Structure formats: C-alpha cells, structure tokens
C-alpha cells in the first residue's frame, strides 16, 4: 500500500526584525520535520540565509517556482523554498518596529492564503509577526486573524485558540483595549466561542471534551455585588448551551471564577476554557508552559497556527530564541492539515 500523502504545510519567516527567521531555521534543521509534512518555506532568500546564520545551522532546500508546484514534488526529503521579494535588507532594523516589515509579512501571508484558496496547500504555520508593524504596513484590522477571516470569506464565529498540549482556550474578545472588553460580552458570542472550541477538540480526536466557561469579574462577580456580567450574560449563555440536545451529559459548565478555573483544567477536569479576554487565558497558558504554547486561528476553513509567543525584539539576532513552541505549532499544523486529506 502506498504511504499516506503528506499534507503540504507552508511556513513563513514572520516579522523580519524579530526572531522568526531564526526559529524557522531551527525548526527546519530537525531532520524529522520532513517526515510530518511536504514542507514549503516562503520568504526572501537573504532573510532565510540570515535566520540560518543566527541559528548557526544550514538547511538544504529545493527551489520551486510557486506554491502550486509543491504537492507534486517527487522528493519531499528537503523542504521546498518559494523565493519572494518582499523586503530589502536595508529596510530592516533588527529589534525595531518597521512598516516595511509589516508590509512584507502581509505580502507573504497573502500569498499563502491565495494558495490555500486554490487548494495548493493544506495548512500554514507562521513565525511571529508584529501587530504594530503590520498596522503601520497596511493591516486594516485589529489583528491578522480578522484579516485572514475577511480574506478567506469567513462569515461564522472565529477566534484564537491558545493551546498547551491537551488544554485549549477560546476567547470572547482578543486584541482590543482592556477598557472595551465588557462591551464584547454577549450570550451569542459566548455560546459561539464555546461551541467552536468544543467542535475543534472533537475534530482533533477528543471524544468527550468538557468545556468550562470563565467568569469576568473578580470572584465571579460575588453574587452581583462586584459586577453583573456573570448573572446577566454568562450564566444565561451557559444555560442555553446546556439546554441543547447532547448525546450524553452537557459538555459545558460555568461560569467559574477565572483565577482558579485553570487549576481544575490543569488537573484534567476540563479540556477547554472559554475566556472573556486575551490575558485571562494567556497569562495562565504561558505560565503553565511558555515554551510549548501554540495559537491556532480557530473558525477558519484552513488550519493556521503560530507559536503563542511573539517577535521577542529584545533577543532578536542573538541566537538565543527557543524554537520549541514553533515546533509544536508546526506539528499541530501538520496534524490538522493531514486530517483534511482524509
Ligand atoms: N505568533 C505571533 O505572531 C505572535 C505575535 N505577537 C506579537 O509579538 C509582538 C511582541 O509581543 P510581546 O508581548 O512583547 O511578547 P514576546 O513573546 O515577543 O516577548 C515577551 C518576552 O518573552 C521572551 N521570548 C519570547 N519568545 C521567546 C523565545 N522563543 N525564546 C526565548 N525568549 C522568548 C522575549 O525575549 C520577551 O522577553 C507584538 O506585536 C505581538 O502582537 C505576540 C504573540 C504571538
Ligand atoms: N500573531 C498571533 C498572535 O498574536 C496570537 O497571539 P495571542 O493573541 O494568542 O497572544
């Protein structure tokens, strides 16, 4: 029997002024990488070379004309390389925000999104980008996920999943100022974020994921004396979820005080937590495993993953970046990409 086809997974170098090129060089220097996917790296040749130099590795690649040529390659033992001309070396100041860097990231990601829409690739794993640079470089949305959703024509609920091994989180609000967060809370958004992560975990192979819904105010609002969002919005959303027709016990529970729910999830009681805002989930996930955290862009028609950490400008160019989260993001992209081929 012929071996199962490998998913075509596109990798990008991320923000040129950050640690992304170094991370991708470390990732691709692992010989086992090409056993998980038919890999195609998309980037500027000078930047790829710089990343390898910083990481202290050299990785042989096969030049291909475009992303459409990758699936049919005979030899997948080396990553394919699609060269782009998105930025000049003279326009990059390592460790500094730059509009040219943000524009370059958008150009490369759009190329990958076009390839995904054309069916030429099965998943994308991107190295960290810098949202400030991207906004300077032309991003019109609060973050890249909103850009992806518009580009791919998504009409349903989408949000980042932050994952650490078997523990996943979804969000009601994301890259918005903290003072605006309360205005994002609604029964509809909470039920959609809960169902989205439930179905994503089921699709990833978990038969009966249990989902906890976090509260919003300190101590879950202390019976309404410290904020009413739990009573007015979150508890009714959980009740609406529980009232639906589930094959066995309803998989949704809450709201729970946000400062302790991660302890229960860590003990295995829940596999997912719906968080109300970015740092409610991310502080916990990053404390539990900074070097393994992965962000999955949830609700999109193709899998897109990235490490949970960012561009780390303070250590860019120093050869000190830990590539484990990038490796985990790559493995998730490979798994999700492979499941689309079945
Ligand atoms: N995957 C992505 O595209 C992500 C991008 N970002 C973006 O990154 C930019 C900077 O974000 P920050 O909040 O400063 O977080 P950051 O994760 O870039 O840096 C926070 C601290 O963690 C350290 N760190 C991060 N990654 C590391 C690694 N692989 N190895 C060793 N140390 C590491 C940094 O040196 C720094 O001290 C922002 O524009 C943000 O939007 C943030 C998270 C994810
Ligand atoms: N660029 C991806 C990104 O910023 C996701 O990180 P986070 O919002 O999950 O912290």
Short mmCIF file of C-alpha atoms and ligand atoms in Angstrom, two decimals:
data_model
loop_
_atom_site.label_atom_id
_atom_site.label_comp_id
_atom_site.label_asym_id
_atom_site.label_seq_id
_atom_site.Cartn_x
_atom_site.Cartn_y
_atom_site.Cartn_z
CA UNK A 1 0.00 0.00 0.00
CA UNK A 2 1.41 3.45 -0.87
CA UNK A 3 2.20 5.67 2.14
CA UNK A 4 -0.49 8.20 3.16
CA UNK A 5 0.07 11.50 1.34
CA UNK A 6 1.75 14.17 3.44
CA UNK A 7 -0.06 17.46 3.90
CA UNK A 8 1.50 20.47 2.19
CA UNK A 9 2.37 22.83 5.04
CA UNK A 10 3.55 26.36 4.26
CA UNK A 11 5.96 28.02 6.69
CA UNK A 12 6.76 31.73 6.81
CA UNK A 13 9.63 33.65 8.42
CA UNK A 14 7.45 36.17 10.26
CA UNK A 15 8.50 39.71 11.09
CA UNK A 16 11.96 40.31 9.54
CA UNK A 17 13.13 42.29 12.59
CA UNK A 18 12.19 39.58 15.10
CA UNK A 19 13.21 36.04 16.00
CA UNK A 20 11.07 34.37 13.28
CA UNK A 21 13.78 33.58 10.70
CA UNK A 22 15.98 32.07 13.44
CA UNK A 23 13.04 29.96 14.70
CA UNK A 24 12.26 28.59 11.25
CA UNK A 25 15.93 27.75 10.68
CA UNK A 26 16.00 25.79 13.95
CA UNK A 27 12.75 24.04 13.06
CA UNK A 28 13.87 23.01 9.59
CA UNK A 29 17.24 21.84 10.85
CA UNK A 30 15.43 19.00 12.65
CA UNK A 31 15.73 16.03 10.25
CA UNK A 32 12.36 14.61 11.36
CA UNK A 33 10.49 17.74 10.18
CA UNK A 34 10.03 16.47 6.62
CA UNK A 35 8.51 13.21 7.93
CA UNK A 36 5.45 15.17 9.09
CA UNK A 37 4.72 17.25 6.00
CA UNK A 38 5.58 18.19 2.47
CA UNK A 39 7.05 21.48 3.65
CA UNK A 40 7.29 24.69 1.70
CA UNK A 41 9.06 27.69 3.16
CA UNK A 42 8.04 31.05 1.70
CA UNK A 43 10.36 34.01 2.18
CA UNK A 44 13.06 36.38 0.99
CA UNK A 45 16.30 34.46 0.31
CA UNK A 46 18.51 36.95 2.18
CA UNK A 47 16.29 36.77 5.26
CA UNK A 48 16.26 32.97 5.22
CA UNK A 49 20.05 32.99 4.99
CA UNK A 50 20.25 35.46 7.86
CA UNK A 51 17.98 33.27 10.00
CA UNK A 52 20.22 30.25 9.40
CA UNK A 53 23.32 32.23 10.27
CA UNK A 54 21.80 33.48 13.53
CA UNK A 55 20.67 29.95 14.45
CA UNK A 56 24.06 28.52 13.45
CA UNK A 57 22.58 25.96 11.03
CA UNK A 58 22.43 25.42 7.28
CA UNK A 59 19.36 23.72 5.77
CA UNK A 60 19.28 22.47 2.19
CA UNK A 61 16.07 23.34 0.35
CA UNK A 62 14.66 22.72 -3.15
CA UNK A 63 13.78 25.88 -5.02
CA UNK A 64 10.31 25.72 -6.61
CA UNK A 65 8.62 28.28 -8.84
CA UNK A 66 5.50 28.70 -6.77
CA UNK A 67 3.26 27.13 -4.15
CA UNK A 68 1.22 25.33 -6.80
CA UNK A 69 4.28 23.19 -7.65
CA UNK A 70 4.82 21.79 -4.15
CA UNK A 71 2.26 18.98 -3.92
CA UNK A 72 3.60 17.16 -6.99
CA UNK A 73 7.26 17.18 -5.90
CA UNK A 74 8.91 13.79 -6.21
CA UNK A 75 11.48 14.34 -3.43
CA UNK A 76 9.99 15.62 -0.18
CA UNK A 77 13.05 14.92 1.96
CA UNK A 78 14.05 18.54 1.67
CA UNK A 79 11.75 21.49 2.28
CA UNK A 80 10.69 23.32 -0.86
CA UNK A 81 11.56 27.01 -0.97
CA UNK A 82 9.49 29.68 -2.71
CA UNK A 83 11.54 32.84 -3.01
CA UNK A 84 9.74 36.17 -2.73
CA UNK A 85 10.99 39.71 -2.91
CA UNK A 86 9.03 41.37 -0.12
CA UNK A 87 11.65 43.47 1.66
CA UNK A 88 15.24 44.68 1.25
CA UNK A 89 17.82 44.02 3.96
CA UNK A 90 18.48 47.75 4.14
CA UNK A 91 14.87 48.32 5.26
CA UNK A 92 15.15 46.15 8.37
CA UNK A 93 16.47 47.27 11.76
CA UNK A 94 16.68 44.18 13.91
CA UNK A 95 14.64 44.51 17.10
CA UNK A 96 12.73 47.56 15.86
CA UNK A 97 9.19 48.04 14.63
CA UNK A 98 9.10 48.87 10.92
CA UNK A 99 6.30 49.46 8.41
CA UNK A 100 8.29 47.68 5.69
CA UNK A 101 8.48 44.59 7.88
CA UNK A 102 4.74 44.63 8.47
CA UNK A 103 4.06 45.06 4.76
CA UNK A 104 6.39 42.15 3.98
CA UNK A 105 4.55 39.88 6.44
CA UNK A 106 1.20 40.75 4.86
CA UNK A 107 2.53 40.09 1.35
CA UNK A 108 3.89 36.66 2.26
CA UNK A 109 0.81 35.62 4.24
CA UNK A 110 -1.50 36.73 1.41
CA UNK A 111 0.48 34.56 -0.99
CA UNK A 112 -0.10 31.59 1.32
CA UNK A 113 -3.81 32.42 1.69
CA UNK A 114 -4.16 32.53 -2.11
CA UNK A 115 -2.51 29.11 -2.30
CA UNK A 116 -4.85 27.78 0.38
CA UNK A 117 -7.89 29.09 -1.52
CA UNK A 118 -6.57 27.39 -4.67
CA UNK A 119 -6.15 24.08 -2.80
CA UNK A 120 -2.36 24.06 -3.28
CA UNK A 121 -1.54 23.87 0.45
CA UNK A 122 -3.24 22.21 3.43
CA UNK A 123 -2.05 24.31 6.37
CA UNK A 124 0.03 27.36 7.29
CA UNK A 125 2.38 27.81 10.24
CA UNK A 126 3.73 31.35 10.52
CA UNK A 127 6.63 32.62 12.61
CA UNK A 128 5.80 35.51 14.94
CA UNK A 129 4.67 38.74 13.40
CA UNK A 130 4.42 42.15 14.98
CA UNK A 131 0.92 43.61 15.01
CA UNK A 132 2.14 47.19 15.38
CA UNK A 133 4.43 46.78 12.36
CA UNK A 134 1.61 45.21 10.38
CA UNK A 135 -0.73 48.08 11.16
CA UNK A 136 1.97 50.51 10.02
CA UNK A 137 2.45 48.32 6.93
CA UNK A 138 -1.20 48.26 5.88
CA UNK A 139 -3.15 45.86 8.14
CA UNK A 140 -6.64 47.37 8.47
CA UNK A 141 -7.89 45.03 11.19
CA UNK A 142 -7.26 44.62 14.93
CA UNK A 143 -5.09 41.59 14.18
CA UNK A 144 -4.09 39.13 11.48
CA UNK A 145 -6.91 36.72 12.36
CA UNK A 146 -9.53 39.28 11.31
CA UNK A 147 -7.54 39.80 8.10
CA UNK A 148 -7.44 36.04 7.43
CA UNK A 149 -11.18 35.74 8.08
CA UNK A 150 -12.03 38.51 5.63
CA UNK A 151 -9.56 37.23 3.01
CA UNK A 152 -10.98 33.71 3.27
CA UNK A 153 -14.61 34.85 3.27
CA UNK A 154 -15.46 33.56 6.75
CA UNK A 155 -18.94 34.52 7.96
CA UNK A 156 -19.20 32.46 11.17
CA UNK A 157 -17.60 32.99 14.59
CA UNK A 158 -13.82 32.88 14.68
CA UNK A 159 -11.32 33.44 17.46
CA UNK A 160 -7.83 32.38 18.52
CA UNK A 161 -7.45 29.10 20.38
CA UNK A 162 -4.49 29.13 22.72
CA UNK A 163 -3.34 25.59 23.30
CA UNK A 164 -0.97 23.82 25.59
CA UNK A 165 -0.94 20.11 24.82
CA UNK A 166 -4.43 18.82 25.68
CA UNK A 167 -5.64 22.10 27.21
CA UNK A 168 -7.22 24.60 24.80
CA UNK A 169 -8.80 28.01 25.32
CA UNK A 170 -11.05 30.16 23.14
CA UNK A 171 -11.89 33.86 23.57
CA UNK A 172 -14.76 36.30 23.57
CA UNK A 173 -12.51 39.28 22.82
CA UNK A 174 -8.96 39.40 21.57
CA UNK A 175 -6.70 42.28 20.54
CA UNK A 176 -8.83 45.13 21.84
CA UNK A 177 -8.16 47.66 24.60
CA UNK A 178 -9.00 46.25 28.04
CA UNK A 179 -11.44 49.07 28.75
CA UNK A 180 -13.60 47.91 25.82
CA UNK A 181 -13.73 44.24 26.80
CA UNK A 182 -17.05 44.32 28.68
CA UNK A 183 -18.82 45.58 25.57
CA UNK A 184 -17.79 42.41 23.69
CA UNK A 185 -19.56 40.08 26.12
CA UNK A 186 -22.84 38.72 24.79
CA UNK A 187 -24.76 35.46 25.08
CA UNK A 188 -24.33 34.88 21.38
CA UNK A 189 -20.54 35.33 21.35
CA UNK A 190 -20.14 33.10 24.42
CA UNK A 191 -22.24 30.27 23.01
CA UNK A 192 -20.43 30.51 19.67
CA UNK A 193 -16.94 30.55 21.23
CA UNK A 194 -17.88 27.56 23.41
CA UNK A 195 -19.28 25.53 20.53
CA UNK A 196 -16.37 26.42 18.27
CA UNK A 197 -13.79 25.03 20.67
CA UNK A 198 -15.92 22.00 21.55
CA UNK A 199 -16.17 21.00 17.89
CA UNK A 200 -12.48 21.76 17.27
CA UNK A 201 -11.47 19.43 20.09
CA UNK A 202 -13.80 16.75 18.77
CA UNK A 203 -12.28 17.16 15.30
CA UNK A 204 -8.82 16.83 16.81
CA UNK A 205 -9.76 13.39 18.09
CA UNK A 206 -11.05 14.02 21.64
CA UNK A 207 -14.27 12.05 22.08
CA UNK A 208 -15.82 13.89 25.05
CA UNK A 209 -14.17 17.25 25.72
CA UNK A 210 -15.51 19.16 28.73
CA UNK A 211 -15.60 22.93 28.35
CA UNK A 212 -15.50 25.40 31.26
CA UNK A 213 -16.73 28.97 30.83
CA UNK A 214 -14.75 31.55 32.84
CA UNK A 215 -16.41 34.42 34.67
CA UNK A 216 -15.44 38.00 34.02
CA UNK A 217 -15.37 39.89 37.33
CA UNK A 218 -13.31 39.13 40.45
CA UNK A 219 -14.77 36.12 42.29
CA UNK A 220 -17.33 35.59 39.55
CA UNK A 221 -18.98 38.90 40.44
CA UNK A 222 -19.63 37.91 44.09
CA UNK A 223 -23.34 37.45 43.56
CA UNK A 224 -23.68 40.64 41.54
CA UNK A 225 -22.03 42.88 44.13
CA UNK A 226 -18.85 43.12 42.06
CA UNK A 227 -20.25 43.25 38.52
CA UNK A 228 -23.33 41.69 36.92
CA UNK A 229 -21.91 40.16 33.70
CA UNK A 230 -21.98 36.64 35.19
CA UNK A 231 -25.67 36.93 36.13
CA UNK A 232 -26.91 38.86 33.13
CA UNK A 233 -24.83 37.39 30.31
CA UNK A 234 -22.53 34.46 31.08
CA UNK A 235 -24.77 32.18 33.17
CA UNK A 236 -27.68 32.52 30.69
CA UNK A 237 -25.28 31.65 27.88
CA UNK A 238 -24.14 28.51 29.73
CA UNK A 239 -27.76 27.59 30.43
CA UNK A 240 -28.59 28.00 26.73
CA UNK A 241 -25.67 25.71 25.83
CA UNK A 242 -26.73 23.12 28.38
CA UNK A 243 -30.33 23.14 27.14
CA UNK A 244 -29.29 21.93 23.69
CA UNK A 245 -29.57 18.30 22.72
CA UNK A 246 -26.34 16.48 23.72
CA UNK A 247 -25.76 12.76 23.25
CA UNK A 248 -24.75 12.41 26.92
CA UNK A 249 -24.12 14.88 29.75
CA UNK A 250 -23.94 18.50 28.51
CA UNK A 251 -20.25 19.31 27.95
CA UNK A 252 -20.44 22.97 29.09
CA UNK A 253 -20.10 24.21 32.68
CA UNK A 254 -19.72 27.57 34.41
CA UNK A 255 -19.28 30.39 34.88
CA UNK A 256 -16.32 29.75 37.17
CA UNK A 257 -14.06 32.28 38.94
CA UNK A 258 -11.37 32.96 36.37
CA UNK A 259 -8.47 32.89 38.83
CA UNK A 260 -8.99 29.23 39.77
CA UNK A 261 -10.56 27.54 36.76
CA UNK A 262 -7.16 26.82 35.23
CA UNK A 263 -6.27 24.73 38.30
CA UNK A 264 -9.23 22.45 37.58
CA UNK A 265 -8.29 22.24 33.91
CA UNK A 266 -4.69 21.51 34.86
CA UNK A 267 -5.98 18.63 36.99
CA UNK A 268 -7.77 17.24 33.93
CA UNK A 269 -11.38 18.16 34.86
CA UNK A 270 -11.78 20.29 31.73
CA UNK A 271 -10.08 20.18 28.36
CA UNK A 272 -11.10 23.67 27.26
CA UNK A 273 -11.80 27.04 28.84
CA UNK A 274 -13.72 29.87 27.21
CA UNK A 275 -12.00 33.05 28.40
CA UNK A 276 -13.50 36.51 28.29
CA UNK A 277 -10.36 38.36 27.18
CA UNK A 278 -6.81 37.83 25.96
CA UNK A 279 -4.75 37.91 29.16
CA UNK A 280 -7.27 35.93 31.21
CA UNK A 281 -6.19 32.87 29.26
CA UNK A 282 -2.74 33.77 28.08
CA UNK A 283 -1.19 34.52 31.48
CA UNK A 284 -2.23 31.07 32.66
CA UNK A 285 -1.19 29.25 29.48
CA UNK A 286 2.18 31.00 29.32
CA UNK A 287 2.90 30.27 33.00
CA UNK A 288 1.96 26.63 32.52
CA UNK A 289 4.26 26.21 29.51
CA UNK A 290 5.69 29.26 27.77
CA UNK A 291 7.91 27.23 25.51
CA UNK A 292 5.11 24.95 24.31
CA UNK A 293 2.14 27.30 23.84
CA UNK A 294 0.57 27.46 20.39
CA UNK A 295 -2.04 29.77 18.92
CA UNK A 296 -4.46 28.14 16.47
CA UNK A 297 -6.57 30.51 14.39
CA UNK A 298 -9.98 28.99 15.10
CA UNK A 299 -13.01 29.11 12.81
CA UNK A 300 -11.12 29.38 9.51
CA UNK A 301 -11.54 26.96 6.58
CA UNK A 302 -7.84 26.01 6.67
CA UNK A 303 -5.58 25.36 9.65
CA UNK A 304 -3.28 28.25 10.56
CA UNK A 305 -1.00 28.02 13.59
CA UNK A 306 1.78 30.05 15.19
CA UNK A 307 3.75 29.98 18.45
CA UNK A 308 1.98 31.69 21.37
CA UNK A 309 4.97 33.95 21.94
CA UNK A 310 5.81 36.98 19.85
CA UNK A 311 8.66 38.60 17.97
CA UNK A 312 10.93 38.94 21.05
CA UNK A 313 12.70 42.02 19.71
CA UNK A 314 14.85 42.15 22.86
CA UNK A 315 16.70 38.98 21.83
CA UNK A 316 16.42 39.19 18.01
CA UNK A 317 19.66 38.39 16.21
CA UNK A 318 21.33 36.93 19.30
CA UNK A 319 20.86 33.23 18.55
CA UNK A 320 19.03 32.67 21.86
CA UNK A 321 15.46 32.07 20.70
CA UNK A 322 13.80 28.87 21.91
CA UNK A 323 12.09 27.15 18.96
CA UNK A 324 10.03 24.58 20.85
CA UNK A 325 6.71 26.47 20.60
CA UNK A 326 7.30 26.89 16.86
CA UNK A 327 7.90 23.15 16.59
CA UNK A 328 4.64 22.46 18.46
CA UNK A 329 2.80 24.92 16.19
CA UNK A 330 4.25 23.11 13.17
CA UNK A 331 3.15 19.69 14.48
CA UNK A 332 -0.41 20.93 15.05
CA UNK A 333 -0.50 22.40 11.53
CA UNK A 334 0.70 19.02 10.17
CA UNK A 335 -1.95 17.08 12.13
CA UNK A 336 -4.77 19.42 11.15
CA UNK A 337 -3.54 19.55 7.54
CA UNK A 338 -3.36 15.73 7.39
CA UNK A 339 -6.89 15.36 8.69
CA UNK A 340 -8.17 17.49 5.78
CA UNK A 341 -6.67 14.97 3.34
CA UNK A 342 -8.70 12.07 4.74
N1 LIG B 1 2.86 34.21 16.95
C1 LIG B 1 2.71 35.52 16.79
O1 LIG B 1 2.65 36.01 15.68
C2 LIG B 1 2.61 36.38 17.99
C3 LIG B 1 2.93 37.70 17.83
N2 LIG B 1 2.90 38.52 18.91
C4 LIG B 1 3.35 39.90 18.67
O2 LIG B 1 4.70 39.98 19.09
C5 LIG B 1 4.98 41.33 19.46
C6 LIG B 1 5.75 41.37 20.78
O3 LIG B 1 4.94 40.82 21.81
P1 LIG B 1 5.34 40.75 23.33
O4 LIG B 1 4.11 40.90 24.11
O5 LIG B 1 6.50 41.66 23.59
O6 LIG B 1 5.78 39.25 23.60
P2 LIG B 1 7.04 38.38 23.16
O7 LIG B 1 6.59 36.96 23.30
O8 LIG B 1 7.57 38.78 21.86
O9 LIG B 1 8.18 38.67 24.26
C7 LIG B 1 7.95 38.56 25.64
C8 LIG B 1 9.22 38.08 26.35
O10 LIG B 1 9.40 36.69 26.10
C9 LIG B 1 10.68 36.44 25.51
N3 LIG B 1 10.52 35.44 24.47
C10 LIG B 1 9.52 35.38 23.56
N4 LIG B 1 9.70 34.36 22.74
C11 LIG B 1 10.84 33.74 23.10
C12 LIG B 1 11.55 32.60 22.61
N5 LIG B 1 11.11 31.87 21.57
N6 LIG B 1 12.71 32.27 23.21
C13 LIG B 1 13.16 32.98 24.25
N7 LIG B 1 12.52 34.07 24.78
C14 LIG B 1 11.38 34.44 24.20
C15 LIG B 1 11.11 37.77 24.92
O11 LIG B 1 12.52 37.84 24.80
C16 LIG B 1 10.49 38.77 25.87
O12 LIG B 1 11.34 38.99 26.96
C17 LIG B 1 3.63 42.04 19.49
O13 LIG B 1 3.49 42.83 18.33
C18 LIG B 1 2.62 40.93 19.47
O14 LIG B 1 1.42 41.29 18.85
C19 LIG B 1 2.59 38.08 20.17
C20 LIG B 1 2.26 36.77 20.37
C21 LIG B 1 2.20 35.83 19.28
N1 LIG B 2 0.10 36.88 15.87
C1 LIG B 2 -0.53 35.86 16.60
C2 LIG B 2 -0.91 36.36 17.89
O1 LIG B 2 -0.65 37.47 18.28
C3 LIG B 2 -1.60 35.42 18.68
O2 LIG B 2 -1.15 35.62 19.94
P1 LIG B 2 -2.19 35.79 21.07
O3 LIG B 2 -3.14 36.84 20.69
O4 LIG B 2 -2.83 34.46 21.16
O5 LIG B 2 -1.36 36.13 22.23
#
